[in-house]
Amino acid sequence: MRRFFRNILRTIGQNKISYIGAVLIIAMGALIFTGMTNFNIIFEEKCSEYFNQTSFADVFVEVTSMPKQKVSILEDIDGIDDSFGRLEGNMRLLRDGETKVITIHAMAYSPDDNMNKLLLIPEPDNMSDTDIYISKKMCDIYNIQSGDEITVIANNKTKKLTCRGIAYSSERMTSTADESATSPDSSVFDIAAMSTDGLEKLLGAHGEVTNLGIKLSDGVAYSDVRYSIEQMLKPYSVVSITERKDQESFNGVTEEIDMYNLIISVIPTIFMAVTVFMLYIVLKKMIDKDRILIGTMKAFGASNMEILTQYMKQAVVIGIAGGALFLIPAEMVGKFLFIDDAIYFNLPDHTYTLHISSWIISILISLATAIISVYLGVNGVMKINPAESMRAAAPKGGSFKVPAVLGKLLNTRQKIGLTSMLRNKGRSLIIAVAVAFPFSCVAAFGSYNILVDKMVNDQFGKIENYDIKVKLTELIDRNDANDILRNMKDVYRAEAAASYSTLMTAANHYEYAPLMVLNNNSETYRIMDRYGKYYEPRDDGLIMSHHLADKLKVKTGDIVKIECNDLTYTNSPVEVPIVQIVEDASGMYSFINGEGIKRYFPVTDKVNLFLITADPGKTDSIKTQISKMRSISFMFTQVDQKKSYAEMMSTVVLTMNFLAIFSIFAGVLMIYNIMGISIRERKNEFGTLMVLGMTKPEISEIIIFEQVINFCFGILIGLPWIHAWSRIIEFAAGSDTETITMQIFPIMWIAALLICIVSTVISVILIIRDVFNMELTDVLKERE
Amino acid sequence: MKEILRAEGLIKKFISGEIVVNALRGVDFSINEGEFVVVLGPSGSGKSTMLNIIGGIETITDGKLFYNDIEVHKLSKSGLTDYRRKYVGFIFQFYNLMPNLTAIENIELAAELTNNALDPKELLAAVGLAERADYFPAKMSGGQQQRVAIARALCKNPDLLLCDEPTGALDTKTGVDVLKLLLDFNQKYNKTIIVVTHNANIAYVADKVFYFRDGHIEKVVVNEKPLTPDEVEW
Ligand SMILES: Nc1ncnc2c1ncn2[C@@H]1O[C@H](COP(=O)(O)OP(=O)(O)OP(=O)(O)O)[C@@H](O)[C@H]1O
Ligand SMILES: [Mg+2]
């Protein structure tokens, strides 16, 4: 059978394009699959390595202040193995000519830290009191180098420190300033590390700690010890207690991994499935062309097994080539996504390791696909008896005749085209699928980054519509705030509001979430749902984001208990009803107005936020005025917020862009290949028509007429696919705090349509040329 | 003389949907080892169908077919494959050469399927195409392709050689050459050959002639003294 295999090989040689197409199609599926799988595996690996390496705690407590030597009393609680305390505090970084308010969150470092260890690079051997290690991003943004002197204001004193390197904290892989910030932004807030002595002196907090870590014994759950911890730490004024899974850094990473697990388990699988289907079609068609030869071989006594074996060799080559071809680009995609995420999450280790196992999986999947496709193809031919397989297959689809009404509208060629299409419905369907797939992918995936732009603009334009947001260090009286704002220059519009970081409880569910005190008829900060409808804050209860309501398992009319040191002096929680749940796009907020605060809480209407819109072109003037104020914690500009919000979404945007781009490639390939094969398999038919005297333009007309109909059919079945893709994207890219409302933008409809039209037109032109290049005599020598 | 093939009441129906074609309506015959049999009959009378059944590439609707002791009508698919491989050689009207193999490779292909193959090169020379060994089928004339197909069939060295209009596409002289080749194979190795043809002249060289009509054998003529091809007026 070596000679028979040689025939197969030479057949492949003659149909190079189709086979290369088949290999490329499967390679595309494998590329997306391997790239994204590897990215997620490696990201997960590096994160868990990081948590292990830094001895990540099980429970995290923030207190106002606590003597260091008292920390170990926690270990008296049954179920607590180990405890740890660290001093942390904010200071302001001063830069010459910088109008931004830059806050450094300094964390005390000691080589003996037994939990939540900080990673300093280079590793210090002897740290002096004025040495500081700063986050990589902040160093990059302000171009701070090792050995540079920096000026900070801490505890109302100006001090000079020397930067010695980079600090990483697994507790703060992303650092958000406080509840008033929408996303992490290292240009206004990030971490740093100092020696414990140095930081104690700087903050004037000798022997004190603010942040605790707790390790639980095996088998002990957080809920088992939560009460005891609360009781024991009551004297030190607990700001927050969180368990590992809710800890900001850990939760952020877990959500990212979960999201990618979802994206990976859905999207590349669908990609792979479509490519598997396409490969099957391509191979089956190639084998169908060989039916006469297979019949002849069988007449000569070759067994099914022998013939199958020869084709299997071909399957193995295609499968392995397809699985292996794009492994390098796949790793590049994986690495690209990984680095993007590693930067966002401040991972100290950016090394991207190769995972051979995923290579093997990719090769195995494509090998299995090729083998199954070839098996089904060959088997289809072999099931029929040899005498029959030596005749061309009769068209299925019965005896369709063009109805008389239509017959009057169409010319002969169009009737031939229509008849042949309807008698070979499978062929038309396959071409339509080849059009529908890229069309739907480009439209849906391509729309995602436009959607993110829109989400950013909704958040910072329709909801938060100001140039500068200022967070004060303390709550002040609303009238005083208004006085300050009135005395500022170049202000177009200004408003004071408040944000409280609270613990909300309903039944046995609880959540740390910001409570925003907003103004009625405000133009600077409003409540808006994802359909664009606005809501006014109320005094008779909370308006709550559905993300938070979902977490607390509450509905309109329910009561939540609110705890907050600034709102509930008595330490007893205050009960507030929920008057409205809003289907908003992002965040876990609840809202109330000043009257509501006075009504429910034992406090007066105080504020800690300034929302300022500058006169045109005067933003810098406002920034300068504010940076000179004393009691400012943070200052966020709209421009920076937009940027950091977009950065937060960037890895998913990148992923969707990759998918859109690859679906273009895969689409062009599929359209060209599938159309090519299904037209070329009819060479004899066209040859016969030519022998009968049909001209080239007339035959082209048949081909074009058919492809136009197939194309339109493809676009039509692409529509429900777009709908399906949209739901998948919403599902995969959404999170606990983010609801995606997919929408296909006109520009992407047009782009997707154009891409499909262009690839179809090019394919049809190339294929028609190919059909006419044939030697009529050759065709008629073959019997088909 | 030893009987090699016997058919008893062979029936073949082609059923496609509502339409039933009775291609064979009860065919009986007996063929002895080493006989050269010619099958004549009008188009559509069932000649090819019978040949395909004898060759084991078409199923039997009803009736019996014996090849020596083998009950062909009872063979399973793999049994039929084995039967074809061991005993049968085919020459098709439309050649059915592998388009991507050269002349010599097409013949070698058959050699790979059997243990007692004849020498491909010798056979190619015997059909007068030694110098065309490396030509692909598309570059050869119909007659040349048919001769390669014959060489391919002979190469397998089958005991039973089935030919469906082997000279249909050939000019008289080439046709006679092909016929000589077949007769040579028939006499030299004592092989049984069945030839379906529209050329009544070929009947003169046959040991036996089957006349087909409407799916059955209307008449069998036994030639006591077959002529040689050179004695026939073409
Ligand atoms: N696969 C098939 N399906 C349906 N009918 C068939 C099939 N093959 C042959 N027939 C019918 O069986 C009958 C006998 O056909 P067959 O090919 O045996 O004729 P033949 O004698 O070889 O004719 P010719 O001399 O034209 O080759 C014909 O009526 C033909 O239409
Ligand atoms: Mg026939």
mmCIF file of N, CA, C and O in Angstrom, chain A residues 1-8 10-12 14 292-304 306 382-388 390-391 778 781-783, chain B residues 14 52 55-59 77 81-82 84-85 88 90 92 94 96-102 105 108-110 112-113 136-141 145 152-153 156:
data_model
loop_
_atom_site.group_PDB
_atom_site.id
_atom_site.type_symbol
_atom_site.label_atom_id
_atom_site.label_comp_id
_atom_site.label_asym_id
_atom_site.label_seq_id
_atom_site.Cartn_x
_atom_site.Cartn_y
_atom_site.Cartn_z
ATOM 1 N N MET A 1 0.828 -1.215 0.000
ATOM 2 C CA MET A 1 0.000 0.000 0.000
ATOM 3 C C MET A 1 0.860 1.261 0.000
ATOM 4 O O MET A 1 0.338 2.351 0.104
ATOM 5 N N ARG A 2 2.179 1.081 -0.076
ATOM 6 C CA ARG A 2 3.024 2.272 -0.085
ATOM 7 C C ARG A 2 2.695 3.150 -1.277
ATOM 8 O O ARG A 2 2.693 4.357 -1.190
ATOM 9 N N ARG A 3 2.401 2.484 -2.396
ATOM 10 C CA ARG A 3 2.108 3.241 -3.603
ATOM 11 C C ARG A 3 0.817 4.038 -3.448
ATOM 12 O O ARG A 3 0.693 5.143 -3.932
ATOM 13 N N PHE A 4 -0.149 3.417 -2.754
ATOM 14 C CA PHE A 4 -1.416 4.107 -2.542
ATOM 15 C C PHE A 4 -1.201 5.351 -1.682
ATOM 16 O O PHE A 4 -1.744 6.415 -1.948
ATOM 17 N N PHE A 5 -0.343 5.180 -0.672
ATOM 18 C CA PHE A 5 -0.037 6.321 0.184
ATOM 19 C C PHE A 5 0.643 7.421 -0.630
ATOM 20 O O PHE A 5 0.392 8.596 -0.447
ATOM 21 N N ARG A 6 1.501 6.944 -1.564
ATOM 22 C CA ARG A 6 2.166 7.924 -2.406
ATOM 23 C C ARG A 6 1.136 8.721 -3.200
ATOM 24 O O ARG A 6 1.244 9.935 -3.361
ATOM 25 N N ASN A 7 0.098 8.027 -3.671
ATOM 26 C CA ASN A 7 -0.966 8.717 -4.404
ATOM 27 C C ASN A 7 -1.640 9.766 -3.511
ATOM 28 O O ASN A 7 -1.921 10.878 -3.932
ATOM 29 N N ILE A 8 -1.867 9.362 -2.240
ATOM 30 C CA ILE A 8 -2.491 10.306 -1.303
ATOM 31 C C ILE A 8 -1.597 11.527 -1.122
ATOM 32 O O ILE A 8 -2.045 12.664 -1.167
ATOM 33 N N ARG A 10 0.637 12.718 -3.134
ATOM 34 C CA ARG A 10 0.673 13.595 -4.298
ATOM 35 C C ARG A 10 -0.645 14.341 -4.448
ATOM 36 O O ARG A 10 -0.672 15.461 -4.948
ATOM 37 N N THR A 11 -1.740 13.708 -4.015
ATOM 38 C CA THR A 11 -3.031 14.411 -4.024
ATOM 39 C C THR A 11 -2.946 15.624 -3.104
ATOM 40 O O THR A 11 -3.407 16.712 -3.435
ATOM 41 N N ILE A 12 -2.332 15.402 -1.931
ATOM 42 C CA ILE A 12 -2.159 16.518 -1.010
ATOM 43 C C ILE A 12 -1.345 17.609 -1.682
ATOM 44 O O ILE A 12 -1.673 18.786 -1.624
ATOM 45 N N GLN A 14 -1.178 18.339 -4.728
ATOM 46 C CA GLN A 14 -1.966 19.064 -5.723
ATOM 47 C C GLN A 14 -3.000 19.958 -5.082
ATOM 48 O O GLN A 14 -3.484 20.895 -5.697
ATOM 49 N N ILE A 292 -13.614 7.228 -6.043
ATOM 50 C CA ILE A 292 -13.410 6.293 -7.147
ATOM 51 C C ILE A 292 -12.146 5.482 -6.925
ATOM 52 O O ILE A 292 -12.102 4.270 -7.155
ATOM 53 N N LEU A 293 -11.127 6.183 -6.416
ATOM 54 C CA LEU A 293 -9.868 5.485 -6.170
ATOM 55 C C LEU A 293 -10.032 4.458 -5.055
ATOM 56 O O LEU A 293 -9.508 3.350 -5.131
ATOM 57 N N ILE A 294 -10.770 4.871 -4.026
ATOM 58 C CA ILE A 294 -10.978 3.925 -2.926
ATOM 59 C C ILE A 294 -11.755 2.715 -3.451
ATOM 60 O O ILE A 294 -11.419 1.571 -3.144
ATOM 61 N N GLY A 295 -12.757 2.987 -4.290
ATOM 62 C CA GLY A 295 -13.524 1.892 -4.885
ATOM 63 C C GLY A 295 -12.621 0.970 -5.684
ATOM 64 O O GLY A 295 -12.688 -0.258 -5.574
ATOM 65 N N THR A 296 -11.732 1.554 -6.493
ATOM 66 C CA THR A 296 -10.826 0.741 -7.295
ATOM 67 C C THR A 296 -9.926 -0.112 -6.400
ATOM 68 O O THR A 296 -9.726 -1.300 -6.647
ATOM 69 N N MET A 297 -9.400 0.517 -5.364
ATOM 70 C CA MET A 297 -8.533 -0.232 -4.449
ATOM 71 C C MET A 297 -9.279 -1.407 -3.847
ATOM 72 O O MET A 297 -8.740 -2.493 -3.678
ATOM 73 N N LYS A 298 -10.543 -1.161 -3.533
ATOM 74 C CA LYS A 298 -11.317 -2.239 -2.924
ATOM 75 C C LYS A 298 -11.602 -3.328 -3.943
ATOM 76 O O LYS A 298 -11.569 -4.520 -3.634
ATOM 77 N N ALA A 299 -11.866 -2.939 -5.180
ATOM 78 C CA ALA A 299 -12.079 -3.936 -6.224
ATOM 79 C C ALA A 299 -10.847 -4.812 -6.372
ATOM 80 O O ALA A 299 -10.925 -5.982 -6.669
ATOM 81 N N PHE A 300 -9.713 -4.217 -6.099
ATOM 82 C CA PHE A 300 -8.459 -4.972 -6.178
ATOM 83 C C PHE A 300 -8.221 -5.794 -4.930
ATOM 84 O O PHE A 300 -7.232 -6.508 -4.844
ATOM 85 N N GLY A 301 -9.068 -5.671 -3.960
ATOM 86 C CA GLY A 301 -8.942 -6.523 -2.789
ATOM 87 C C GLY A 301 -8.281 -5.886 -1.592
ATOM 88 O O GLY A 301 -7.961 -6.574 -0.629
ATOM 89 N N ALA A 302 -8.048 -4.548 -1.641
ATOM 90 C CA ALA A 302 -7.489 -3.912 -0.455
ATOM 91 C C ALA A 302 -8.562 -3.895 0.630
ATOM 92 O O ALA A 302 -9.735 -3.658 0.339
ATOM 93 N N SER A 303 -8.173 -4.155 1.856
ATOM 94 C CA SER A 303 -9.162 -4.184 2.929
ATOM 95 C C SER A 303 -9.424 -2.772 3.432
ATOM 96 O O SER A 303 -8.615 -1.865 3.244
ATOM 97 N N ASN A 304 -10.564 -2.592 4.079
ATOM 98 C CA ASN A 304 -10.905 -1.295 4.668
ATOM 99 C C ASN A 304 -9.785 -0.792 5.552
ATOM 100 O O ASN A 304 -9.413 0.369 5.538
ATOM 101 N N GLU A 306 -6.631 -1.471 5.536
ATOM 102 C CA GLU A 306 -5.438 -1.017 4.812
ATOM 103 C C GLU A 306 -5.628 0.384 4.251
ATOM 104 O O GLU A 306 -4.750 1.244 4.365
ATOM 105 N N MET A 382 -16.381 4.010 2.554
ATOM 106 C CA MET A 382 -16.211 2.557 2.561
ATOM 107 C C MET A 382 -17.472 1.791 2.898
ATOM 108 O O MET A 382 -17.559 0.610 2.633
ATOM 109 N N LYS A 383 -18.414 2.493 3.515
ATOM 110 C CA LYS A 383 -19.664 1.810 3.858
ATOM 111 C C LYS A 383 -20.382 1.322 2.608
ATOM 112 O O LYS A 383 -20.999 0.273 2.609
ATOM 113 N N ILE A 384 -20.291 2.113 1.540
ATOM 114 C CA ILE A 384 -20.978 1.716 0.326
ATOM 115 C C ILE A 384 -20.167 0.643 -0.394
ATOM 116 O O ILE A 384 -18.965 0.532 -0.199
ATOM 117 N N ASN A 385 -20.840 -0.163 -1.222
ATOM 118 C CA ASN A 385 -20.077 -1.241 -1.845
ATOM 119 C C ASN A 385 -19.203 -0.713 -2.966
ATOM 120 O O ASN A 385 -19.450 0.345 -3.528
ATOM 121 N N PRO A 386 -18.153 -1.419 -3.285
ATOM 122 C CA PRO A 386 -17.131 -0.898 -4.189
ATOM 123 C C PRO A 386 -17.673 -0.485 -5.548
ATOM 124 O O PRO A 386 -17.234 0.533 -6.102
ATOM 125 N N ALA A 387 -18.648 -1.251 -6.073
ATOM 126 C CA ALA A 387 -19.153 -0.896 -7.401
ATOM 127 C C ALA A 387 -19.760 0.487 -7.350
ATOM 128 O O ALA A 387 -19.610 1.287 -8.262
ATOM 129 N N GLU A 388 -20.411 0.768 -6.250
ATOM 130 C CA GLU A 388 -21.077 2.051 -6.122
ATOM 131 C C GLU A 388 -20.076 3.172 -5.875
ATOM 132 O O GLU A 388 -20.230 4.279 -6.354
ATOM 133 N N MET A 390 -17.380 3.472 -7.048
ATOM 134 C CA MET A 390 -16.660 3.869 -8.257
ATOM 135 C C MET A 390 -17.477 4.808 -9.112
ATOM 136 O O MET A 390 -17.000 5.319 -10.115
ATOM 137 N N ARG A 391 -18.723 4.986 -8.730
ATOM 138 C CA ARG A 391 -19.513 6.014 -9.403
ATOM 139 C C ARG A 391 -19.506 7.260 -8.538
ATOM 140 O O ARG A 391 -19.362 7.183 -7.323
ATOM 141 N N ASP A 778 -8.413 17.405 -19.575
ATOM 142 C CA ASP A 778 -8.093 16.681 -18.340
ATOM 143 C C ASP A 778 -9.364 16.284 -17.612
ATOM 144 O O ASP A 778 -9.524 15.167 -17.150
ATOM 145 N N LYS A 781 -11.241 13.453 -19.168
ATOM 146 C CA LYS A 781 -10.608 12.145 -19.076
ATOM 147 C C LYS A 781 -11.030 11.479 -17.782
ATOM 148 O O LYS A 781 -11.177 10.272 -17.706
ATOM 149 N N GLU A 782 -11.164 12.327 -16.743
ATOM 150 C CA GLU A 782 -11.615 11.765 -15.472
ATOM 151 C C GLU A 782 -13.072 11.403 -15.613
ATOM 152 O O GLU A 782 -13.834 12.096 -16.270
ATOM 153 N N ARG A 783 -13.443 10.331 -14.981
ATOM 154 C CA ARG A 783 -14.852 9.990 -15.008
ATOM 155 C C ARG A 783 -15.447 10.331 -13.663
ATOM 156 O O ARG A 783 -15.004 9.842 -12.633
ATOM 157 N N PHE B 14 -31.867 -3.121 -8.198
ATOM 158 C CA PHE B 14 -31.434 -1.820 -7.656
ATOM 159 C C PHE B 14 -32.674 -1.091 -7.187
ATOM 160 O O PHE B 14 -33.607 -0.881 -7.953
ATOM 161 N N ASN B 52 -19.666 -7.273 -12.161
ATOM 162 C CA ASN B 52 -19.381 -6.715 -10.837
ATOM 163 C C ASN B 52 -19.716 -7.713 -9.739
ATOM 164 O O ASN B 52 -19.016 -7.790 -8.725
ATOM 165 N N GLY B 55 -17.114 -10.295 -9.628
ATOM 166 C CA GLY B 55 -15.895 -9.740 -9.040
ATOM 167 C C GLY B 55 -16.035 -9.413 -7.558
ATOM 168 O O GLY B 55 -15.064 -9.006 -6.920
ATOM 169 N N GLY B 56 -17.239 -9.568 -7.038
ATOM 170 C CA GLY B 56 -17.410 -9.306 -5.603
ATOM 171 C C GLY B 56 -17.411 -7.832 -5.248
ATOM 172 O O GLY B 56 -17.109 -7.466 -4.121
ATOM 173 N N ILE B 57 -17.736 -6.974 -6.190
ATOM 174 C CA ILE B 57 -17.840 -5.553 -5.823
ATOM 175 C C ILE B 57 -19.293 -5.094 -5.834
ATOM 176 O O ILE B 57 -19.579 -3.921 -5.596
ATOM 177 N N GLU B 58 -20.192 -6.011 -6.110
ATOM 178 C CA GLU B 58 -21.614 -5.666 -6.063
ATOM 179 C C GLU B 58 -22.299 -6.784 -5.298
ATOM 180 O O GLU B 58 -21.903 -7.956 -5.398
ATOM 181 N N THR B 59 -23.303 -6.394 -4.496
ATOM 182 C CA THR B 59 -23.963 -7.433 -3.698
ATOM 183 C C THR B 59 -25.004 -8.181 -4.530
ATOM 184 O O THR B 59 -25.479 -7.677 -5.544
ATOM 185 N N LYS B 77 -18.477 -8.794 3.988
ATOM 186 C CA LYS B 77 -17.689 -7.753 3.325
ATOM 187 C C LYS B 77 -16.199 -8.081 3.336
ATOM 188 O O LYS B 77 -15.516 -7.948 2.332
ATOM 189 N N THR B 81 -13.619 -8.934 0.304
ATOM 190 C CA THR B 81 -12.316 -8.283 0.122
ATOM 191 C C THR B 81 -11.230 -9.333 -0.092
ATOM 192 O O THR B 81 -10.414 -9.239 -1.017
ATOM 193 N N ASP B 82 -11.260 -10.331 0.737
ATOM 194 C CA ASP B 82 -10.264 -11.393 0.677
ATOM 195 C C ASP B 82 -10.347 -12.142 -0.656
ATOM 196 O O ASP B 82 -9.338 -12.438 -1.292
ATOM 197 N N ARG B 84 -11.552 -11.030 -3.499
ATOM 198 C CA ARG B 84 -11.046 -10.182 -4.583
ATOM 199 C C ARG B 84 -9.528 -10.155 -4.586
ATOM 200 O O ARG B 84 -8.877 -10.246 -5.613
ATOM 201 N N ARG B 85 -9.000 -10.053 -3.386
ATOM 202 C CA ARG B 85 -7.555 -9.905 -3.273
ATOM 203 C C ARG B 85 -6.831 -11.145 -3.776
ATOM 204 O O ARG B 85 -5.812 -11.058 -4.442
ATOM 205 N N VAL B 88 -9.252 -12.335 -7.909
ATOM 206 C CA VAL B 88 -9.870 -11.547 -8.974
ATOM 207 C C VAL B 88 -8.978 -10.425 -9.474
ATOM 208 O O VAL B 88 -8.295 -9.766 -8.696
ATOM 209 N N PHE B 90 -9.310 -6.960 -12.184
ATOM 210 C CA PHE B 90 -10.293 -6.132 -12.890
ATOM 211 C C PHE B 90 -9.652 -5.275 -13.960
ATOM 212 O O PHE B 90 -8.600 -4.692 -13.745
ATOM 213 N N PHE B 92 -11.193 -2.051 -16.005
ATOM 214 C CA PHE B 92 -12.409 -1.246 -16.112
ATOM 215 C C PHE B 92 -12.474 -0.540 -17.447
ATOM 216 O O PHE B 92 -11.455 -0.260 -18.070
ATOM 217 N N PHE B 94 -13.297 2.475 -17.787
ATOM 218 C CA PHE B 94 -12.739 3.832 -17.624
ATOM 219 C C PHE B 94 -11.399 3.831 -16.892
ATOM 220 O O PHE B 94 -11.074 4.772 -16.195
ATOM 221 N N ASN B 96 -9.664 3.840 -14.454
ATOM 222 C CA ASN B 96 -9.525 4.052 -13.007
ATOM 223 C C ASN B 96 -8.090 3.952 -12.512
ATOM 224 O O ASN B 96 -7.811 3.324 -11.497
ATOM 225 N N LEU B 97 -7.198 4.604 -13.220
ATOM 226 C CA LEU B 97 -5.818 4.647 -12.725
ATOM 227 C C LEU B 97 -5.719 5.696 -11.622
ATOM 228 O O LEU B 97 -6.504 6.634 -11.578
ATOM 229 N N MET B 98 -4.744 5.512 -10.752
ATOM 230 C CA MET B 98 -4.506 6.521 -9.725
ATOM 231 C C MET B 98 -3.876 7.736 -10.413
ATOM 232 O O MET B 98 -2.783 7.619 -10.973
ATOM 233 N N PRO B 99 -4.550 8.870 -10.393
ATOM 234 C CA PRO B 99 -4.063 10.006 -11.191
ATOM 235 C C PRO B 99 -2.707 10.509 -10.723
ATOM 236 O O PRO B 99 -1.962 11.089 -11.503
ATOM 237 N N ASN B 100 -2.380 10.258 -9.487
ATOM 238 C CA ASN B 100 -1.143 10.815 -8.964
ATOM 239 C C ASN B 100 -0.015 9.788 -8.877
ATOM 240 O O ASN B 100 0.956 10.001 -8.181
ATOM 241 N N LEU B 101 -0.187 8.669 -9.556
ATOM 242 C CA LEU B 101 0.905 7.706 -9.637
ATOM 243 C C LEU B 101 1.294 7.553 -11.097
ATOM 244 O O LEU B 101 0.442 7.629 -11.993
ATOM 245 N N THR B 102 2.587 7.326 -11.332
ATOM 246 C CA THR B 102 3.051 7.116 -12.698
ATOM 247 C C THR B 102 2.595 5.740 -13.172
ATOM 248 O O THR B 102 2.078 4.939 -12.384
ATOM 249 N N GLU B 105 4.221 2.986 -11.261
ATOM 250 C CA GLU B 105 3.753 2.974 -9.868
ATOM 251 C C GLU B 105 2.341 2.413 -9.756
ATOM 252 O O GLU B 105 2.005 1.717 -8.802
ATOM 253 N N GLU B 108 2.843 -1.252 -9.808
ATOM 254 C CA GLU B 108 3.457 -1.695 -8.553
ATOM 255 C C GLU B 108 2.449 -1.718 -7.411
ATOM 256 O O GLU B 108 2.534 -2.539 -6.506
ATOM 257 N N LEU B 109 1.500 -0.793 -7.497
ATOM 258 C CA LEU B 109 0.448 -0.745 -6.482
ATOM 259 C C LEU B 109 -0.258 -2.096 -6.386
ATOM 260 O O LEU B 109 -0.505 -2.613 -5.295
ATOM 261 N N ALA B 110 -0.576 -2.678 -7.528
ATOM 262 C CA ALA B 110 -1.250 -3.975 -7.529
ATOM 263 C C ALA B 110 -0.331 -5.054 -6.984
ATOM 264 O O ALA B 110 -0.760 -5.964 -6.265
ATOM 265 N N GLU B 112 1.746 -4.825 -4.730
ATOM 266 C CA GLU B 112 1.808 -4.765 -3.267
ATOM 267 C C GLU B 112 0.680 -5.541 -2.607
ATOM 268 O O GLU B 112 0.729 -5.821 -1.416
ATOM 269 N N LEU B 113 -0.353 -5.854 -3.393
ATOM 270 C CA LEU B 113 -1.526 -6.480 -2.792
ATOM 271 C C LEU B 113 -1.473 -8.010 -2.816
ATOM 272 O O LEU B 113 -2.381 -8.667 -2.341
ATOM 273 N N PHE B 136 2.531 10.191 -16.000
ATOM 274 C CA PHE B 136 1.289 10.167 -15.215
ATOM 275 C C PHE B 136 0.118 9.912 -16.154
ATOM 276 O O PHE B 136 0.179 10.270 -17.337
ATOM 277 N N PRO B 137 -0.968 9.306 -15.653
ATOM 278 C CA PRO B 137 -2.108 8.949 -16.497
ATOM 279 C C PRO B 137 -2.596 10.115 -17.347
ATOM 280 O O PRO B 137 -2.913 9.919 -18.524
ATOM 281 N N ALA B 138 -2.638 11.310 -16.748
ATOM 282 C CA ALA B 138 -3.174 12.450 -17.491
ATOM 283 C C ALA B 138 -2.376 12.740 -18.751
ATOM 284 O O ALA B 138 -2.875 13.407 -19.661
ATOM 285 N N LYS B 139 -1.113 12.264 -18.802
ATOM 286 C CA LYS B 139 -0.272 12.552 -19.964
ATOM 287 C C LYS B 139 -0.285 11.423 -20.985
ATOM 288 O O LYS B 139 0.515 11.406 -21.906
ATOM 289 N N MET B 140 -1.173 10.433 -20.764
ATOM 290 C CA MET B 140 -1.206 9.310 -21.694
ATOM 291 C C MET B 140 -2.532 9.271 -22.443
ATOM 292 O O MET B 140 -3.547 9.753 -21.958
ATOM 293 N N SER B 141 -2.508 8.653 -23.624
ATOM 294 C CA SER B 141 -3.739 8.515 -24.394
ATOM 295 C C SER B 141 -4.637 7.478 -23.732
ATOM 296 O O SER B 141 -4.189 6.714 -22.879
ATOM 297 N N GLN B 145 -3.513 4.376 -21.418
ATOM 298 C CA GLN B 145 -4.015 4.207 -20.056
ATOM 299 C C GLN B 145 -4.653 2.835 -19.889
ATOM 300 O O GLN B 145 -4.467 2.171 -18.870
ATOM 301 N N ARG B 152 -1.716 -3.559 -14.908
ATOM 302 C CA ARG B 152 -1.972 -3.524 -13.472
ATOM 303 C C ARG B 152 -2.801 -4.733 -13.047
ATOM 304 O O ARG B 152 -2.514 -5.374 -12.042
ATOM 305 N N ALA B 153 -3.838 -5.060 -13.842
ATOM 306 C CA ALA B 153 -4.688 -6.197 -13.502
ATOM 307 C C ALA B 153 -3.903 -7.501 -13.593
ATOM 308 O O ALA B 153 -4.015 -8.371 -12.724
ATOM 309 N N LYS B 156 -1.273 -8.556 -10.752
ATOM 310 C CA LYS B 156 -1.759 -9.249 -9.552
ATOM 311 C C LYS B 156 -1.777 -10.749 -9.758
ATOM 312 O O LYS B 156 -1.956 -11.516 -8.824
#
